[in-house]
Tab-separated table of C-alpha atoms and ligand atoms in Angstrom:
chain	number	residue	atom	x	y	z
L	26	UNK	CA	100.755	75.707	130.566
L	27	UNK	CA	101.947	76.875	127.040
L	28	UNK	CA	103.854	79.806	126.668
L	29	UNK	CA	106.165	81.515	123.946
L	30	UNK	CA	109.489	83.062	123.594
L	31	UNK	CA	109.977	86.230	121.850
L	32	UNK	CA	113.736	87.038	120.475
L	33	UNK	CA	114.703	90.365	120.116
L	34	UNK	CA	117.910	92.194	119.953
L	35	UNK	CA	118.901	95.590	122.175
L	36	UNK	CA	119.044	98.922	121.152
L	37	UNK	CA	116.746	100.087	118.104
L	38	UNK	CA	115.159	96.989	117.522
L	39	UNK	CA	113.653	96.900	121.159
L	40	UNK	CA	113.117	100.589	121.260
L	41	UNK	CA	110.654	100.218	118.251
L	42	UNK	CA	109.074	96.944	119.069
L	43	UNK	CA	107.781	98.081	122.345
L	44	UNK	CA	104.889	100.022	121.330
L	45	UNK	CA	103.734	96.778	119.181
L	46	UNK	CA	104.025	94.816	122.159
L	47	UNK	CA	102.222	97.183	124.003
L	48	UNK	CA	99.354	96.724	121.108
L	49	UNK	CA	99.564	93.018	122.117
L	50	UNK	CA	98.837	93.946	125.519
L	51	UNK	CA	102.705	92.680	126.443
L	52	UNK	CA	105.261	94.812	128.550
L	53	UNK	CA	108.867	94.304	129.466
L	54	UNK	CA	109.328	93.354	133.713
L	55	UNK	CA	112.711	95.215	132.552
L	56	UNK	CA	114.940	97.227	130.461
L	57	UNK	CA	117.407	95.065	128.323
L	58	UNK	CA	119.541	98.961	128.062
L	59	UNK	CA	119.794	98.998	131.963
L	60	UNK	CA	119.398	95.024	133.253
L	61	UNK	CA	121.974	92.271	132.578
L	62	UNK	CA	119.410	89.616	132.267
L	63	UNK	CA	119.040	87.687	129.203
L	64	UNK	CA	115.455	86.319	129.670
L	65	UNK	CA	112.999	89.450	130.447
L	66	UNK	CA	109.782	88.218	132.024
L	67	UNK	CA	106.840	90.324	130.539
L	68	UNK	CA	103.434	91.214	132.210
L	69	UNK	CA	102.063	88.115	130.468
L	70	UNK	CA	102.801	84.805	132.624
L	71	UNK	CA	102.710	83.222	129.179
L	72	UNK	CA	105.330	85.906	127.361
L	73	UNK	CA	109.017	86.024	127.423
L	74	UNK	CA	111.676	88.001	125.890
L	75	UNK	CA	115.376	86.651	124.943
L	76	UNK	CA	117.701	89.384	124.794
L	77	UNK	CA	120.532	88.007	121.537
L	78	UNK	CA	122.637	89.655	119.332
L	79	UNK	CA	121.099	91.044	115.991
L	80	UNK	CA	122.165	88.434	113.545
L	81	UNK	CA	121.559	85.500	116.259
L	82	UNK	CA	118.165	86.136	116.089
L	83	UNK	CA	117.013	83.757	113.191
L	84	UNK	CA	119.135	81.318	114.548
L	85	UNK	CA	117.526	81.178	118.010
L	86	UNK	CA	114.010	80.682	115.962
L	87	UNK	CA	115.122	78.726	113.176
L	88	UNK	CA	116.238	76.057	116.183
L	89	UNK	CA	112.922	76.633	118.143
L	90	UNK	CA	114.797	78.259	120.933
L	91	UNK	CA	112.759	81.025	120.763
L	92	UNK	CA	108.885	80.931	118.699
L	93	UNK	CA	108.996	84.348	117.469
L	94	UNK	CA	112.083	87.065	116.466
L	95	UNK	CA	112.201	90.714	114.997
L	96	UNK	CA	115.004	90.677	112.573
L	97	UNK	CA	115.939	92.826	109.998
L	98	UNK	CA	115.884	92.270	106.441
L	99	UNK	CA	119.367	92.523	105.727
L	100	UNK	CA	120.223	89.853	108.692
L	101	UNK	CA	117.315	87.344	107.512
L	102	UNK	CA	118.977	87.667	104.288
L	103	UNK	CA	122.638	86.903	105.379
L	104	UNK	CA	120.866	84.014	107.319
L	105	UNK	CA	119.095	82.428	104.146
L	106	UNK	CA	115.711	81.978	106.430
L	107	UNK	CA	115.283	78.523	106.873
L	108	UNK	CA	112.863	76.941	109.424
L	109	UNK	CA	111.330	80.614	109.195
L	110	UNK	CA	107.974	81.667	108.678
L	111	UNK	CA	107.937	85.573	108.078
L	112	UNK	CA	104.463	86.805	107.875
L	113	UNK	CA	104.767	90.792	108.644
L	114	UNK	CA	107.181	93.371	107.939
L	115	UNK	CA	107.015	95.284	111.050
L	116	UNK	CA	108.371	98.676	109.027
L	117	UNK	CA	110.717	99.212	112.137
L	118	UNK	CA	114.509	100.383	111.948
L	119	UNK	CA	114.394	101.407	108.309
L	120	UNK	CA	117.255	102.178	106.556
L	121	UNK	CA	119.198	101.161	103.299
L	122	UNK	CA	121.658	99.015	102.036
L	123	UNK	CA	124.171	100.710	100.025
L	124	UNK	CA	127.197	100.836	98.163
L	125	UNK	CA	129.642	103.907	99.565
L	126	UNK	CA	132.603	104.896	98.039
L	127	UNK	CA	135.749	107.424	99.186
L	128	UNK	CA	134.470	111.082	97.934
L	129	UNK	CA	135.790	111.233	94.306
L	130	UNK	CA	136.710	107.849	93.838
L	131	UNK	CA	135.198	106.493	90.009
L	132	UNK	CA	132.674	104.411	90.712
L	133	UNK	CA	131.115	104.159	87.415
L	134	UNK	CA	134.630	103.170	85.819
L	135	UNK	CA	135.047	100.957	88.646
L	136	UNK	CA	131.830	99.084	87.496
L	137	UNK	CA	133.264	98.707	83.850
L	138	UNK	CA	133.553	95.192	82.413
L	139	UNK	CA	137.097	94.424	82.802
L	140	UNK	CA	137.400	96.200	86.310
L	141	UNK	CA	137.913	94.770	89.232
L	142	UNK	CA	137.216	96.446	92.801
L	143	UNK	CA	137.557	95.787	96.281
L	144	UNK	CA	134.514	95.952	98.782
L	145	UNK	CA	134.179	95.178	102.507
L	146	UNK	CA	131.413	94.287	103.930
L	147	UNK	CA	129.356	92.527	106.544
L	148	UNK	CA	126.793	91.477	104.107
L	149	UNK	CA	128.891	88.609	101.791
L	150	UNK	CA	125.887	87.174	101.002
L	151	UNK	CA	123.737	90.073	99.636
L	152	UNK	CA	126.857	92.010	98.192
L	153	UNK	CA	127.770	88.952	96.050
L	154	UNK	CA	124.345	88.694	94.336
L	155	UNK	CA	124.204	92.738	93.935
L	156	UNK	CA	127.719	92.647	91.950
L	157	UNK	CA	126.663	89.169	90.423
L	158	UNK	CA	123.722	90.866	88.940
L	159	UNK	CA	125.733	94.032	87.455
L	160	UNK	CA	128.418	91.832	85.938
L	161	UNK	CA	130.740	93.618	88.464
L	162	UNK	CA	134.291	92.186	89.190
L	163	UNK	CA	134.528	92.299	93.013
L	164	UNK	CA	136.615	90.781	95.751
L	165	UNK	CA	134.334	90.952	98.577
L	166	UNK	CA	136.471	91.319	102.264
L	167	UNK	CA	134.425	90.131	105.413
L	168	UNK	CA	134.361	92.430	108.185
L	169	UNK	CA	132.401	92.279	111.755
L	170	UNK	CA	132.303	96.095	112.267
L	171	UNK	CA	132.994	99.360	110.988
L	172	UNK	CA	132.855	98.917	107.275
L	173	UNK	CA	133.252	102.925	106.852
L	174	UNK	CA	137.135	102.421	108.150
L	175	UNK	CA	138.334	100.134	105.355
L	176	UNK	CA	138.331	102.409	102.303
L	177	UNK	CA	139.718	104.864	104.852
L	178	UNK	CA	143.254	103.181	105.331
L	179	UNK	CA	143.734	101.071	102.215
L	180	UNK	CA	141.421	97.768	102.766
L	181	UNK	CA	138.693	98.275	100.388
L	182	UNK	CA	137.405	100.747	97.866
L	183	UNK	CA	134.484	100.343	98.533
L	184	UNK	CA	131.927	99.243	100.998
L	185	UNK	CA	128.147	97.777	101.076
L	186	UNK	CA	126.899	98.229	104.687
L	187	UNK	CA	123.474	99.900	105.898
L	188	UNK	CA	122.724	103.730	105.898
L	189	UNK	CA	120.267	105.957	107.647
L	190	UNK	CA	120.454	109.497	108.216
L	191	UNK	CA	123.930	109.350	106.166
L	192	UNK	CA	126.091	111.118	109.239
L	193	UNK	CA	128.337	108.564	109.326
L	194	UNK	CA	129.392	108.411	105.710
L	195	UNK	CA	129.524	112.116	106.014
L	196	UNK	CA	131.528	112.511	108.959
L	197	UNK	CA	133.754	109.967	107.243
L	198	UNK	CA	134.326	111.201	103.824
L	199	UNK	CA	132.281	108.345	102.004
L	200	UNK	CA	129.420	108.927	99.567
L	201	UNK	CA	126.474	106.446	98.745
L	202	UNK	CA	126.607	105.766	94.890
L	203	UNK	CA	124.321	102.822	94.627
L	204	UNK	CA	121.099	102.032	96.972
L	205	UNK	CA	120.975	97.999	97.014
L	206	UNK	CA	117.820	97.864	98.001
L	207	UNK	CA	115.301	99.183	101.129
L	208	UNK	CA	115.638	97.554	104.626
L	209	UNK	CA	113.053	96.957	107.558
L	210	UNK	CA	112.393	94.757	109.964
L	211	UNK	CA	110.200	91.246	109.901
L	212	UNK	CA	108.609	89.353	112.263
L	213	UNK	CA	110.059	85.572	111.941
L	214	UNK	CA	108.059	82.687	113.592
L	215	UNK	CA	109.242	79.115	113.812
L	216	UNK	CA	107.194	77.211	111.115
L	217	UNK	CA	106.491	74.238	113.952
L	218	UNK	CA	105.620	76.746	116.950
L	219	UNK	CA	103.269	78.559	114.398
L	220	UNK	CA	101.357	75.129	114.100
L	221	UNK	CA	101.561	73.634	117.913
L	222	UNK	CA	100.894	77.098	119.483
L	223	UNK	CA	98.987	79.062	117.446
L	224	UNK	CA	95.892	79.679	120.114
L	225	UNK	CA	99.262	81.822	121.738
L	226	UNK	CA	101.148	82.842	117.980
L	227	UNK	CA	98.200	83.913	115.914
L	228	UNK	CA	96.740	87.090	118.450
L	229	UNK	CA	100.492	88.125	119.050
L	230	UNK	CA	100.733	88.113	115.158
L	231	UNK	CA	97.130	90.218	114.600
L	232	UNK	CA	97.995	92.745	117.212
L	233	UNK	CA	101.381	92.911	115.614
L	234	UNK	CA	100.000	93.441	112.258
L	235	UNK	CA	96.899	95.965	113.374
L	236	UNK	CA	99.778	98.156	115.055
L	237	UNK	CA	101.509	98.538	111.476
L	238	UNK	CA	99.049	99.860	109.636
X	20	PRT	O1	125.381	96.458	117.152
X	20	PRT	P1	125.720	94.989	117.019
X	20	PRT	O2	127.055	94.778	116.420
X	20	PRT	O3	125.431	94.180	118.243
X	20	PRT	O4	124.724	94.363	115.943
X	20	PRT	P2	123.966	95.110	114.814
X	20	PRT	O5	124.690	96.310	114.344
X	20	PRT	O6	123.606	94.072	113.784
X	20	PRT	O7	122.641	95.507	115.595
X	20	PRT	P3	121.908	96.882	115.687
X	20	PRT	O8	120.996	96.790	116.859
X	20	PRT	O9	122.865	98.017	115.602
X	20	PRT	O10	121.048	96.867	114.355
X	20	PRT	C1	119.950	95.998	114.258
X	20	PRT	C2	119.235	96.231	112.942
X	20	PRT	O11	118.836	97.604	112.820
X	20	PRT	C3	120.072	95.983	111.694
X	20	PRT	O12	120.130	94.602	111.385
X	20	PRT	C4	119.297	96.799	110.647
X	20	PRT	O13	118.262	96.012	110.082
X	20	PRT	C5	118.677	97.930	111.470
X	20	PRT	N1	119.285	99.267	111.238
X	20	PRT	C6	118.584	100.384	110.929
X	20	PRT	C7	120.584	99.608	111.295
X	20	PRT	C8	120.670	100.966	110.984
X	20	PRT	N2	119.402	101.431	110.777
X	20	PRT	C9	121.959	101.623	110.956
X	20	PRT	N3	122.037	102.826	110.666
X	20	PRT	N4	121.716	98.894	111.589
X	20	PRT	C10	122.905	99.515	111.575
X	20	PRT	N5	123.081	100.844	111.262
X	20	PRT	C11	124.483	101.354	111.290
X	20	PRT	C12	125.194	101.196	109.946
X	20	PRT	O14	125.776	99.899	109.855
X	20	PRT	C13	126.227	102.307	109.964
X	20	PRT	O15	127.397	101.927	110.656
X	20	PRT	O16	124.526	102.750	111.566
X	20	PRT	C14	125.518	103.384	110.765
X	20	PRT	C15	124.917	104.344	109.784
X	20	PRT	O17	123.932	105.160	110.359
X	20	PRT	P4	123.769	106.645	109.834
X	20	PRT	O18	122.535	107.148	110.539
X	20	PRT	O19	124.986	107.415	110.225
X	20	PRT	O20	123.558	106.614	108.336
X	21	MG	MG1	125.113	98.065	115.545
């Protein structure tokens, strides 16, 4: 029998892509939050879930390790999204990415031709083309975690990482002074799973797409 694998990471990602399961009539044996398990069985004989790290999950589908993902935009962007098919944006863990900046620090001479700033970021590949397209003058620092911390103690002066409700720039003296642009999260599909199982892909995908609108 055919089946598929579903990636998904933990936290807000699963939170918000149960009830579009549940509108493709698929539900969790268990709770990724509360189990150590990495493969989650699902009502469905024919469904499973892979529990991976955010940014692993194009990889996993790009490979064929897994037929579908939820990913968001900023991660499918660091990834470049080859092998992927991305047919929905599930408008799921929305936020934005930004550029934040120590309260009172210049920004605007900072992005002066001639100037030349410091940013930290987890996003190397999205930052880059943001300055590129400004003119900016920017050494970009690669970090794993934690961005707000680096213009904090001396590492950056500024940093491009995602915001939400803005508490933790807030709570960390940082301002946003530049949105980059809108994140959300996408449904990826393997572009040779899409084509070999799509009697299994293609309801998964309408139900998917039904519960968006
Ligand atoms: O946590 P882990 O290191 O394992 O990986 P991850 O951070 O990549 O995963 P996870 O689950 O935290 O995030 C998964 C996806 O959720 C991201 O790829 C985004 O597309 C999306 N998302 C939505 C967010 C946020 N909102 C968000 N607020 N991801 C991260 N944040 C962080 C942000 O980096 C910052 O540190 O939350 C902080 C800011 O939140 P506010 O509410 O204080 O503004
Ligand atoms: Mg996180």
């Amino acid at each position: 029998m055919s089946s598929i694998t579903l990636a998904l990471s933990k936290g807000r990602i699963f939170e918000e892509t149960l009830p579009l399961l549940a509108a493709a009539g698929i539900v969790p044996a268990d709770n990724p939050e509360t189990s150590r398990k990495l493969i989650i069985g699902t009502n469905r004989a024919d469904v499973r879930l892979v529990i991976v790290r955010a940014t692993d999950v194009p990889t996993y589908v790009q490979y064929g390790a897994a037929d579908l993902g939820i990913a968001g935009r900023d991660v499918l962007l660091e990834h470049g999204g080859a092998g992927l098919y991305q047919p929905l944006d599930l408008d799921i863990a929305r936020c934005r990415l930004c550029v934040a900046v120590p309260k009172g620090f210049d920004y605007a001479a900072a992005s002066k031709p001639g100037a030349r700033i410091r940013v930290a970021t987890k996003y190397i590949h999205s930052a880059k083309a943001h300055f590129a397209a400004k003119g900016m003058h920017v050494d970009l620092i690669k970090l794993y975690g934690s961005m707000e911390l680096a213009p904090l103690v001396g590492l950056a002066d500024a940093i491009v990482d995602l915001v939400s409700t803005g508490g933790t720039l807030r709570a960390n003296n940082l301002e946003e002074v530049e949105e980059i642009m809108p994140i959300s999260s996408r449904l990826v599909c393997n572009q040779a799973s899409l084509k070999l199982k799509r009697e299994l892909i293609q309801p998964v995908l309408d139900a998917f797409a039904g519960a968006v609108k």
